[in-house]
Amino acid sequence: MKGKADIGVIGLAVMGQNLVLNINDRGYSAAVYNRTTSKISDFLSGPAEGRDTVYGAEDLEEFADLLERPRKVMLMVKAGEVVDQFIQMILPYLEQGDVIIDGGNSHYQDTTRRTRYLRERGVYFVGAGISGGEQGAREGPSIMPGGNREAWPLVRDIFQSIAARNDEGEICCDWVGADGAGHYVKMVHNGIEYGDMQLICEAYNLMKQVLNLSHEEMHRVFAEWNKGELNSYLIEITAEIMTRRDSDGTALLEKIRDTAGEKGTGKWTGVSSMELGVPVTLIGEAVYARFLSSMKDQREEASRVLKGPDPAFSKEETGSSIEDIRQALYASKIISYAQGYMLMSKAGYSMGWDLNFSGIARMWSGGCIIRSAFLKDIQSAFNRNKELSTLLMDDYFSEILNRCQESLRNVVTSSVRHAVPVPAFSTALSFYDGYRSSRLPANLLQAQRDYFGAHTYERIDRKPGEFFHTDWTKRED
């Protein structure tokens, strides 16, 4: 006989299945439903076989009836219209005080809309960003919940039980903020992930194209980097990728078509940065690099027409070294995360979210794709100064940047000279130099705007907020 379940999960793709198994392993019972009902029986007779407290439901009415009140319904379905469809389908079977949780990669504005829509109907909504992929879902993901605050006490114990722990044993899940805050933070996490991956790819390309390192040599480099400041999940798996051989004994990596996919979250981060006026340049370049990679046929044609220098130089001629690349990667990573945090700060202020930046670093320090030792340093920076305007001005990080900036310049200079594209390294350096410049050429830009559009300008010898216009076409005697 079926008992009452602590939580229900709709959607039995791999992420949904693994979350159910994780939930059940932590002592909670779960009801499951899938629109393709054959997946329910396949799951119960397969991965969930022998689990007496995982219950299948043939329809949504039975599914809702299986849930302990207040009901907690978790949607693990494709983001977009499907989420709205399931909300409408399950809503007739819910009561006031029940909770719907969206665990997919939804856009934060959709989450805000759904939170407010369901609040008017007496149902709580939680938009929970979940990171860590299939393995994280099974063993412990990073969870970033936001939405209706009243729902948090109802789901907190389950969420924090199934979430990852970092190396210090801290739980990688806590309340983020109202409305779409949880999915916004997850969006920025994914944007930073784009940046991290692009930087590592550029480091790999420099070692391959300029330093002429073998895959075994690159494996040793990445494995060594993973022991120090760059210790992270992405560096770890990159080291492993270098060792994988195809059936013919050659490196599998070189058999993979160089066209990168993307699912939208990096692009959303770039759009939000534009809307809020925050220069998140490195994530933007990482997204554009994926777009450029997809133009494979055009690139192959252009490679036969457009000329550049031969990138094959000896190690002595490159002006770059493995240590330069390491320091450039570290400096660029700091700049990327600083930009991401600047964006979250502006979003939090604009949307009324009281974001805990130290807590966000803690949530990202285990279970998720960008987990790294580096996040502990970010956590410490915001613990030292909760009003910190940017990581770049923290003493710990500014000292690293001052130390590493010369290597970043060496790498960018060498890359340009040897025709190796490094958009992420390049934009990191440009942002660094722009941010530390007390005067930029925007004075000319303002003069141009005033010339053709009478947009006015401020003067450095007058008070800020006082605007002037010049009739630029009038000739002085």
Short mmCIF file of C-alpha atoms in Angstrom, two decimals:
data_model
loop_
_atom_site.label_atom_id
_atom_site.label_comp_id
_atom_site.label_asym_id
_atom_site.label_seq_id
_atom_site.Cartn_x
_atom_site.Cartn_y
_atom_site.Cartn_z
CA MET A 1 0.00 0.00 0.00
CA LYS A 2 1.27 3.44 -0.92
CA GLY A 3 1.94 5.92 1.86
CA LYS A 4 2.03 9.68 1.70
CA ALA A 5 5.11 11.15 0.03
CA ASP A 6 7.21 14.01 1.41
CA ILE A 7 7.66 15.49 -2.06
CA GLY A 8 6.54 14.83 -5.61
CA VAL A 9 8.68 15.08 -8.75
CA ILE A 10 7.23 15.59 -12.22
CA GLY A 11 9.63 14.78 -15.06
CA LEU A 12 11.69 11.61 -15.20
CA ALA A 13 14.53 12.49 -17.53
CA VAL A 14 17.94 11.67 -16.07
CA MET A 15 18.09 14.80 -13.86
CA GLY A 16 14.65 14.11 -12.43
CA GLN A 17 15.39 10.43 -11.81
CA ASN A 18 18.68 11.19 -10.08
CA LEU A 19 17.11 13.82 -7.84
CA VAL A 20 14.43 11.34 -6.77
CA LEU A 21 17.08 8.76 -5.90
CA ASN A 22 19.05 11.40 -4.01
CA ILE A 23 15.92 12.50 -2.11
CA ASN A 24 15.06 8.91 -1.23
CA ASP A 25 18.61 8.15 -0.10
CA ARG A 26 18.28 11.00 2.43
CA GLY A 27 15.26 9.36 4.04
CA TYR A 28 12.43 11.16 2.23
CA SER A 29 9.62 9.47 0.37
CA ALA A 30 8.78 10.65 -3.14
CA ALA A 31 5.93 10.39 -5.61
CA VAL A 32 6.77 10.54 -9.32
CA TYR A 33 4.86 11.35 -12.47
CA ASN A 34 5.82 11.67 -16.12
CA ARG A 35 3.64 12.65 -19.06
CA THR A 36 4.98 9.61 -20.96
CA THR A 37 3.74 7.13 -18.40
CA SER A 38 5.92 4.27 -19.62
CA LYS A 39 8.87 6.14 -18.11
CA ILE A 40 7.27 5.77 -14.68
CA SER A 41 7.18 1.98 -14.82
CA ASP A 42 10.65 1.89 -16.39
CA PHE A 43 11.99 4.00 -13.53
CA LEU A 44 10.26 2.00 -10.78
CA SER A 45 11.42 -1.32 -12.23
CA GLY A 46 14.88 0.04 -13.09
CA PRO A 47 16.87 2.65 -11.14
CA ALA A 48 14.26 2.80 -8.32
CA GLU A 49 13.70 -0.95 -8.07
CA GLY A 50 13.29 -2.13 -4.48
CA ARG A 51 12.62 1.36 -3.10
CA ASP A 52 9.39 1.00 -1.14
CA THR A 53 9.04 4.74 -0.52
CA VAL A 54 9.14 5.85 -4.16
CA TYR A 55 5.61 5.82 -5.53
CA GLY A 56 4.42 6.11 -9.12
CA ALA A 57 1.21 7.87 -10.10
CA GLU A 58 -0.77 7.17 -13.25
CA ASP A 59 -2.25 10.68 -13.43
CA LEU A 60 -1.87 14.06 -11.75
CA GLU A 61 -4.90 13.63 -9.52
CA GLU A 62 -3.44 10.46 -8.03
CA PHE A 63 -0.03 12.17 -7.88
CA ALA A 64 -1.41 15.09 -5.83
CA ASP A 65 -3.35 12.72 -3.58
CA LEU A 66 -0.11 10.86 -2.76
CA LEU A 67 1.52 13.99 -1.32
CA GLU A 68 1.67 14.94 2.34
CA ARG A 69 0.13 18.38 3.03
CA PRO A 70 1.26 21.03 2.45
CA ARG A 71 2.11 19.45 -0.88
CA LYS A 72 5.54 20.02 -2.42
CA VAL A 73 5.61 19.50 -6.20
CA MET A 74 8.94 19.72 -8.01
CA LEU A 75 8.95 20.25 -11.78
CA MET A 76 11.97 18.77 -13.56
CA VAL A 77 10.80 19.55 -17.08
CA LYS A 78 12.06 21.58 -20.01
CA ALA A 79 12.18 25.31 -19.34
CA GLY A 80 9.68 27.57 -21.08
CA GLU A 81 6.10 26.82 -22.00
CA VAL A 82 6.23 23.28 -20.59
CA VAL A 83 6.64 24.67 -17.06
CA ASP A 84 3.56 26.88 -17.50
CA GLN A 85 1.62 23.95 -18.92
CA PHE A 86 2.36 21.73 -15.93
CA ILE A 87 1.54 24.53 -13.50
CA GLN A 88 -1.91 24.80 -15.08
CA MET A 89 -2.30 21.01 -15.10
CA ILE A 90 -1.41 20.48 -11.43
CA LEU A 91 -3.01 23.63 -10.01
CA PRO A 92 -6.59 22.24 -9.84
CA TYR A 93 -5.36 19.51 -7.48
CA LEU A 94 -3.51 21.85 -5.10
CA GLU A 95 -4.69 23.84 -2.08
CA GLN A 96 -3.66 27.07 -0.42
CA GLY A 97 -0.22 26.75 1.17
CA ASP A 98 1.01 24.07 -1.25
CA VAL A 99 4.35 24.62 -3.04
CA ILE A 100 5.39 24.29 -6.67
CA ILE A 101 9.14 24.16 -7.32
CA ASP A 102 10.74 24.70 -10.72
CA GLY A 103 14.12 22.95 -10.76
CA GLY A 104 14.90 23.65 -14.42
CA ASN A 105 16.97 26.34 -16.12
CA SER A 106 14.15 28.85 -16.38
CA HIS A 107 14.63 32.52 -17.21
CA TYR A 108 14.46 34.58 -14.04
CA GLN A 109 11.72 36.85 -15.44
CA ASP A 110 9.50 33.80 -16.00
CA THR A 111 10.13 32.79 -12.40
CA THR A 112 9.15 36.25 -11.16
CA ARG A 113 5.96 36.10 -13.22
CA ARG A 114 5.08 32.61 -11.94
CA THR A 115 5.81 33.54 -8.31
CA ARG A 116 3.39 36.47 -8.48
CA TYR A 117 0.75 34.54 -10.44
CA LEU A 118 0.68 31.69 -7.94
CA ARG A 119 0.85 33.99 -4.92
CA GLU A 120 -2.50 35.44 -6.01
CA ARG A 121 -3.91 31.90 -5.96
CA GLY A 122 -2.55 31.04 -2.52
CA VAL A 123 0.14 28.65 -3.82
CA TYR A 124 3.82 29.23 -3.10
CA PHE A 125 6.35 29.08 -5.93
CA VAL A 126 10.07 28.40 -5.74
CA GLY A 127 12.46 28.84 -8.66
CA ALA A 128 15.45 26.71 -7.75
CA GLY A 129 18.61 26.91 -9.81
CA ILE A 130 20.27 23.49 -9.69
CA SER A 131 23.84 22.95 -10.86
CA GLY A 132 26.02 19.89 -11.06
CA GLY A 133 24.58 17.96 -13.97
CA GLU A 134 23.45 14.36 -13.71
CA GLN A 135 26.15 13.40 -11.21
CA GLY A 136 25.38 16.39 -9.01
CA ALA A 137 21.68 15.59 -9.01
CA ARG A 138 22.47 12.06 -7.84
CA GLU A 139 25.19 12.78 -5.29
CA GLY A 140 24.50 16.36 -4.23
CA PRO A 141 24.05 19.47 -6.38
CA SER A 142 24.42 23.15 -5.67
CA ILE A 143 20.88 24.49 -5.16
CA MET A 144 19.97 28.18 -5.45
CA PRO A 145 16.32 28.65 -4.40
CA GLY A 146 14.35 31.87 -4.72
CA GLY A 147 10.74 32.89 -5.13
CA ASN A 148 8.11 33.07 -2.39
CA ARG A 149 9.94 33.36 0.94
CA GLU A 150 7.09 31.68 2.84
CA ALA A 151 7.89 28.46 0.98
CA TRP A 152 11.47 28.24 2.25
CA PRO A 153 10.71 26.67 5.67
CA LEU A 154 8.60 24.04 3.88
CA VAL A 155 11.34 22.88 1.50
CA ARG A 156 14.52 23.82 3.37
CA ASP A 157 15.15 20.49 5.12
CA ILE A 158 14.77 18.45 1.93
CA PHE A 159 16.85 20.86 -0.17
CA GLN A 160 19.67 21.11 2.33
CA SER A 161 19.67 17.35 2.88
CA ILE A 162 20.15 16.57 -0.81
CA ALA A 163 22.54 19.46 -1.57
CA ALA A 164 26.30 19.14 -1.90
CA ARG A 165 28.73 19.89 0.91
CA ASN A 166 31.99 21.69 0.19
CA ASP A 167 35.37 20.62 1.53
CA GLU A 168 34.64 22.41 4.83
CA GLY A 169 31.35 20.55 5.18
CA GLU A 170 29.23 23.65 4.48
CA ILE A 171 25.88 23.11 2.78
CA CYS A 172 25.77 24.42 -0.79
CA CYS A 173 22.17 25.55 -0.57
CA ASP A 174 20.51 28.54 1.08
CA TRP A 175 17.73 30.98 0.36
CA VAL A 176 18.79 33.45 -2.35
CA GLY A 177 15.99 36.00 -2.55
CA ALA A 178 12.53 36.92 -3.75
CA ASP A 179 10.88 36.23 -7.09
CA GLY A 180 13.45 35.27 -9.77
CA ALA A 181 16.57 35.73 -7.60
CA GLY A 182 17.45 32.03 -7.45
CA HIS A 183 17.27 31.53 -11.20
CA TYR A 184 19.11 34.82 -11.76
CA VAL A 185 22.04 33.66 -9.63
CA LYS A 186 21.99 30.32 -11.48
CA MET A 187 22.03 32.23 -14.78
CA VAL A 188 25.11 34.19 -13.72
CA HIS A 189 26.71 30.94 -12.51
CA ASN A 190 26.23 29.52 -16.00
CA GLY A 191 27.61 32.68 -17.60
CA ILE A 192 30.72 32.43 -15.43
CA GLU A 193 30.92 28.77 -16.43
CA TYR A 194 31.03 29.89 -20.08
CA GLY A 195 33.91 32.22 -19.22
CA ASP A 196 35.86 29.59 -17.28
CA MET A 197 35.54 27.08 -20.10
CA GLN A 198 36.59 29.59 -22.78
CA LEU A 199 39.66 30.65 -20.77
CA ILE A 200 40.72 27.03 -20.33
CA CYS A 201 40.20 26.40 -24.05
CA GLU A 202 42.38 29.39 -24.91
CA ALA A 203 45.09 28.15 -22.54
CA TYR A 204 44.92 24.73 -24.24
CA ASN A 205 45.12 26.32 -27.69
CA LEU A 206 48.21 28.33 -26.75
CA MET A 207 49.95 25.26 -25.38
CA LYS A 208 49.06 23.32 -28.51
CA GLN A 209 49.55 25.94 -31.24
CA VAL A 210 52.41 28.02 -29.86
CA LEU A 211 54.27 25.87 -27.36
CA ASN A 212 53.70 22.67 -29.38
CA LEU A 213 53.00 20.57 -26.30
CA SER A 214 51.79 17.00 -26.64
CA HIS A 215 48.55 15.88 -25.04
CA GLU A 216 50.52 14.01 -22.38
CA GLU A 217 52.48 17.17 -21.61
CA MET A 218 49.25 19.20 -21.44
CA HIS A 219 47.76 16.57 -19.14
CA ARG A 220 50.67 17.04 -16.75
CA VAL A 221 50.33 20.84 -16.91
CA PHE A 222 46.60 20.84 -16.10
CA ALA A 223 47.05 18.17 -13.42
CA GLU A 224 49.75 20.32 -11.79
CA TRP A 225 47.60 23.44 -12.02
CA ASN A 226 44.82 21.55 -10.26
CA LYS A 227 47.03 21.23 -7.18
CA GLY A 228 47.31 24.99 -6.67
CA GLU A 229 45.39 28.24 -7.08
CA LEU A 230 43.51 26.97 -10.13
CA ASN A 231 42.18 23.86 -8.40
CA SER A 232 38.70 23.30 -9.82
CA TYR A 233 36.36 20.76 -11.34
CA LEU A 234 36.85 22.15 -14.86
CA ILE A 235 40.66 22.02 -14.65
CA GLU A 236 40.41 18.49 -13.24
CA ILE A 237 38.26 17.17 -16.08
CA THR A 238 40.40 18.99 -18.66
CA ALA A 239 43.45 17.09 -17.40
CA GLU A 240 41.51 13.83 -17.76
CA ILE A 241 40.28 14.71 -21.27
CA MET A 242 43.90 15.05 -22.42
CA THR A 243 44.55 11.39 -21.63
CA ARG A 244 41.62 9.87 -23.54
CA ARG A 245 42.63 7.98 -26.70
CA ASP A 246 40.48 6.95 -29.62
CA SER A 247 40.40 3.36 -30.87
CA ASP A 248 43.31 4.09 -33.20
CA GLY A 249 45.48 5.28 -30.31
CA THR A 250 45.37 8.97 -31.20
CA ALA A 251 44.01 11.72 -28.96
CA LEU A 252 40.21 11.64 -28.99
CA LEU A 253 40.12 15.41 -28.37
CA GLU A 254 41.48 16.12 -31.86
CA LYS A 255 38.69 14.04 -33.45
CA ILE A 256 35.96 16.27 -31.98
CA ARG A 257 34.43 18.84 -34.34
CA ASP A 258 35.30 22.35 -33.14
CA THR A 259 31.74 23.72 -33.04
CA ALA A 260 30.44 24.52 -29.56
CA GLY A 261 26.80 24.37 -28.50
CA GLU A 262 24.97 26.58 -26.01
CA LYS A 263 21.59 26.43 -24.28
CA GLY A 264 20.94 30.12 -23.70
CA THR A 265 21.94 30.92 -20.12
CA GLY A 266 25.24 32.52 -21.12
CA LYS A 267 23.40 34.61 -23.69
CA TRP A 268 20.80 35.60 -21.06
CA THR A 269 23.63 36.81 -18.83
CA GLY A 270 24.96 39.00 -21.62
CA VAL A 271 21.50 40.43 -22.35
CA SER A 272 20.96 41.21 -18.66
CA SER A 273 24.34 42.95 -18.47
CA MET A 274 23.29 45.15 -21.39
CA GLU A 275 19.96 45.95 -19.77
CA LEU A 276 21.58 46.86 -16.45
CA GLY A 277 24.62 48.63 -17.95
CA VAL A 278 27.27 46.38 -16.41
CA PRO A 279 30.35 45.54 -18.56
CA VAL A 280 30.36 41.74 -18.27
CA THR A 281 32.77 41.56 -21.19
CA LEU A 282 34.44 38.21 -20.59
CA ILE A 283 31.21 36.22 -20.43
CA GLY A 284 30.06 38.09 -23.55
CA GLU A 285 33.22 37.14 -25.44
CA ALA A 286 32.85 33.53 -24.31
CA VAL A 287 29.34 33.43 -25.77
CA TYR A 288 30.48 35.09 -29.01
CA ALA A 289 33.35 32.58 -29.24
CA ARG A 290 30.80 29.77 -29.27
CA PHE A 291 28.84 31.56 -31.99
CA LEU A 292 32.02 31.98 -34.06
CA SER A 293 32.89 28.31 -33.60
CA SER A 294 29.53 27.34 -35.09
CA MET A 295 30.48 29.11 -38.36
CA LYS A 296 32.65 26.14 -39.25
CA ASP A 297 32.11 26.14 -43.03
CA GLN A 298 32.76 29.88 -43.29
CA ARG A 299 35.88 29.58 -41.15
CA GLU A 300 37.28 26.81 -43.31
CA GLU A 301 36.72 28.89 -46.44
CA ALA A 302 38.23 31.99 -44.82
CA SER A 303 41.29 29.99 -43.73
CA ARG A 304 42.14 29.54 -47.41
CA VAL A 305 41.70 33.23 -48.27
CA LEU A 306 42.58 35.43 -45.31
CA LYS A 307 46.25 35.52 -44.35
CA GLY A 308 48.06 35.82 -41.03
CA PRO A 309 51.45 34.98 -39.54
CA ASP A 310 52.57 31.42 -39.01
CA PRO A 311 51.69 30.54 -35.38
CA ALA A 312 54.36 27.85 -35.19
CA PHE A 313 57.27 29.34 -33.25
CA SER A 314 59.79 27.74 -30.96
CA LYS A 315 59.25 28.05 -27.22
CA GLU A 316 62.11 30.53 -27.00
CA GLU A 317 60.46 32.80 -29.58
CA THR A 318 56.99 32.92 -28.11
CA GLY A 319 57.52 35.48 -25.39
CA SER A 320 55.13 33.32 -23.39
CA SER A 321 55.54 30.36 -21.08
CA ILE A 322 53.42 27.87 -19.22
CA GLU A 323 53.74 29.96 -16.06
CA ASP A 324 52.65 33.06 -17.99
CA ILE A 325 49.60 31.17 -19.25
CA ARG A 326 48.79 29.96 -15.73
CA GLN A 327 49.01 33.45 -14.27
CA ALA A 328 47.04 34.91 -17.19
CA LEU A 329 44.32 32.31 -16.62
CA TYR A 330 44.20 33.09 -12.91
CA ALA A 331 44.03 36.86 -13.44
CA SER A 332 41.35 36.51 -16.12
CA LYS A 333 39.32 34.21 -13.89
CA ILE A 334 39.36 36.83 -11.13
CA ILE A 335 38.21 39.50 -13.60
CA SER A 336 35.41 37.27 -14.92
CA TYR A 337 34.06 36.51 -11.44
CA ALA A 338 34.39 40.18 -10.48
CA GLN A 339 32.24 41.09 -13.48
CA GLY A 340 29.67 38.42 -12.58
CA TYR A 341 29.44 39.71 -9.02
CA MET A 342 29.13 43.30 -10.27
CA LEU A 343 26.17 42.16 -12.37
CA MET A 344 24.50 40.39 -9.44
CA SER A 345 25.05 43.46 -7.28
CA LYS A 346 23.36 45.74 -9.81
CA ALA A 347 20.52 43.25 -10.35
CA GLY A 348 19.99 42.86 -6.62
CA TYR A 349 19.81 46.62 -6.15
CA SER A 350 17.52 47.13 -9.16
CA MET A 351 15.11 44.33 -8.25
CA GLY A 352 15.11 44.66 -4.48
CA TRP A 353 16.89 41.39 -3.74
CA ASP A 354 19.02 41.25 -0.61
CA LEU A 355 21.69 38.98 -2.08
CA ASN A 356 24.28 37.39 0.22
CA PHE A 357 27.44 37.40 -1.92
CA SER A 358 29.50 35.38 0.54
CA GLY A 359 26.66 32.86 0.69
CA ILE A 360 26.51 32.66 -3.11
CA ALA A 361 30.22 31.81 -3.21
CA ARG A 362 29.58 29.11 -0.61
CA MET A 363 26.68 27.69 -2.65
CA TRP A 364 28.97 27.53 -5.69
CA SER A 365 31.89 25.93 -3.81
CA GLY A 366 30.55 22.38 -4.04
CA GLY A 367 28.35 20.31 -6.32
CA CYS A 368 28.25 22.73 -9.25
CA ILE A 369 30.28 22.94 -12.45
CA ILE A 370 32.35 25.99 -11.41
CA ARG A 371 33.22 24.58 -7.98
CA SER A 372 36.79 25.47 -7.08
CA ALA A 373 39.12 26.35 -4.22
CA PHE A 374 39.05 29.91 -5.57
CA LEU A 375 35.46 30.39 -4.39
CA LYS A 376 36.58 30.10 -0.78
CA ASP A 377 38.69 33.24 -1.35
CA ILE A 378 35.64 35.06 -2.73
CA GLN A 379 33.64 33.95 0.29
CA SER A 380 36.35 35.34 2.58
CA ALA A 381 36.50 38.65 0.67
CA PHE A 382 32.80 39.33 1.21
CA ASN A 383 33.02 38.16 4.82
CA ARG A 384 35.77 40.74 5.38
CA ASN A 385 33.77 43.51 3.75
CA LYS A 386 30.04 43.01 3.14
CA GLU A 387 29.94 46.37 1.32
CA LEU A 388 32.74 45.42 -1.10
CA SER A 389 31.98 47.14 -4.42
CA THR A 390 34.06 44.75 -6.53
CA LEU A 391 36.44 41.84 -5.98
CA LEU A 392 39.09 43.86 -7.84
CA MET A 393 39.34 46.24 -4.89
CA ASP A 394 39.75 43.53 -2.27
CA ASP A 395 43.36 43.54 -0.98
CA TYR A 396 43.81 39.81 -1.57
CA PHE A 397 42.61 39.89 -5.18
CA SER A 398 44.19 43.24 -6.11
CA GLU A 399 47.57 41.88 -4.98
CA ILE A 400 47.14 38.84 -7.25
CA LEU A 401 46.12 41.00 -10.20
CA ASN A 402 49.09 43.31 -9.69
CA ARG A 403 51.33 40.25 -9.65
CA CYS A 404 49.74 38.47 -12.64
CA GLN A 405 48.96 41.37 -14.98
CA GLU A 406 52.39 41.26 -16.64
CA SER A 407 51.89 37.59 -17.54
CA LEU A 408 48.46 38.41 -18.94
CA ARG A 409 50.05 41.08 -21.14
CA ASN A 410 52.73 38.63 -22.29
CA VAL A 411 50.12 36.06 -23.24
CA VAL A 412 47.89 38.51 -25.12
CA THR A 413 50.90 40.06 -26.92
CA SER A 414 52.29 36.67 -27.88
CA SER A 415 48.86 35.48 -29.06
CA VAL A 416 48.38 38.49 -31.31
CA ARG A 417 51.87 38.13 -32.76
CA HIS A 418 51.39 34.44 -33.48
CA ALA A 419 47.78 34.62 -34.76
CA VAL A 420 46.17 32.60 -31.97
CA PRO A 421 42.74 34.05 -31.09
CA VAL A 422 42.29 34.72 -27.37
CA PRO A 423 39.09 36.75 -27.04
CA ALA A 424 38.60 35.99 -23.34
CA PHE A 425 42.20 36.75 -22.33
CA SER A 426 42.15 39.90 -24.46
CA THR A 427 38.93 41.28 -23.05
CA ALA A 428 40.09 40.50 -19.51
CA LEU A 429 43.16 42.66 -20.07
CA SER A 430 41.16 45.44 -21.75
CA PHE A 431 38.69 45.51 -18.88
CA TYR A 432 41.51 45.53 -16.33
CA ASP A 433 43.22 48.49 -18.02
CA GLY A 434 39.93 50.30 -18.54
CA TYR A 435 38.81 49.80 -14.95
CA ARG A 436 42.09 51.09 -13.54
CA SER A 437 42.15 54.15 -15.84
CA SER A 438 41.20 57.38 -14.11
CA ARG A 439 40.51 58.93 -17.51
CA LEU A 440 39.12 57.25 -20.63
CA PRO A 441 38.51 58.69 -24.14
CA ALA A 442 34.77 58.90 -23.45
CA ASN A 443 35.24 62.68 -23.34
CA LEU A 444 35.59 62.59 -27.14
CA LEU A 445 32.60 60.27 -27.38
CA GLN A 446 30.49 62.76 -25.41
CA ALA A 447 31.68 65.58 -27.64
CA GLN A 448 30.63 63.58 -30.71
CA ARG A 449 27.21 62.87 -29.20
CA ASP A 450 26.76 66.52 -28.38
CA TYR A 451 27.89 67.52 -31.89
CA PHE A 452 25.39 65.40 -33.83
CA GLY A 453 22.58 65.08 -31.29
CA ALA A 454 22.88 67.88 -28.73
CA HIS A 455 23.08 65.21 -26.01
CA THR A 456 25.08 67.57 -23.74
CA TYR A 457 28.09 66.77 -21.57
CA GLU A 458 29.48 67.38 -18.10
CA ARG A 459 32.73 69.25 -17.44
CA ILE A 460 35.54 68.16 -15.13
CA ASP A 461 35.92 71.75 -13.89
CA ARG A 462 32.26 71.98 -12.82
CA LYS A 463 30.05 70.05 -10.40
CA PRO A 464 28.80 66.59 -11.49
CA GLY A 465 25.22 66.76 -12.70
CA GLU A 466 25.64 70.13 -14.42
CA PHE A 467 25.24 69.71 -18.18
CA PHE A 468 26.49 71.80 -21.10
CA HIS A 469 25.90 72.03 -24.83
CA THR A 470 28.17 73.52 -27.48
CA ASP A 471 27.22 74.70 -30.94
CA TRP A 472 30.07 72.79 -32.58
CA THR A 473 29.33 74.05 -36.10
CA LYS A 474 29.72 77.68 -35.08
CA ARG A 475 33.20 78.93 -35.97
CA GLU A 476 34.97 81.08 -33.43
CA ASP A 477 36.63 84.23 -34.69
#
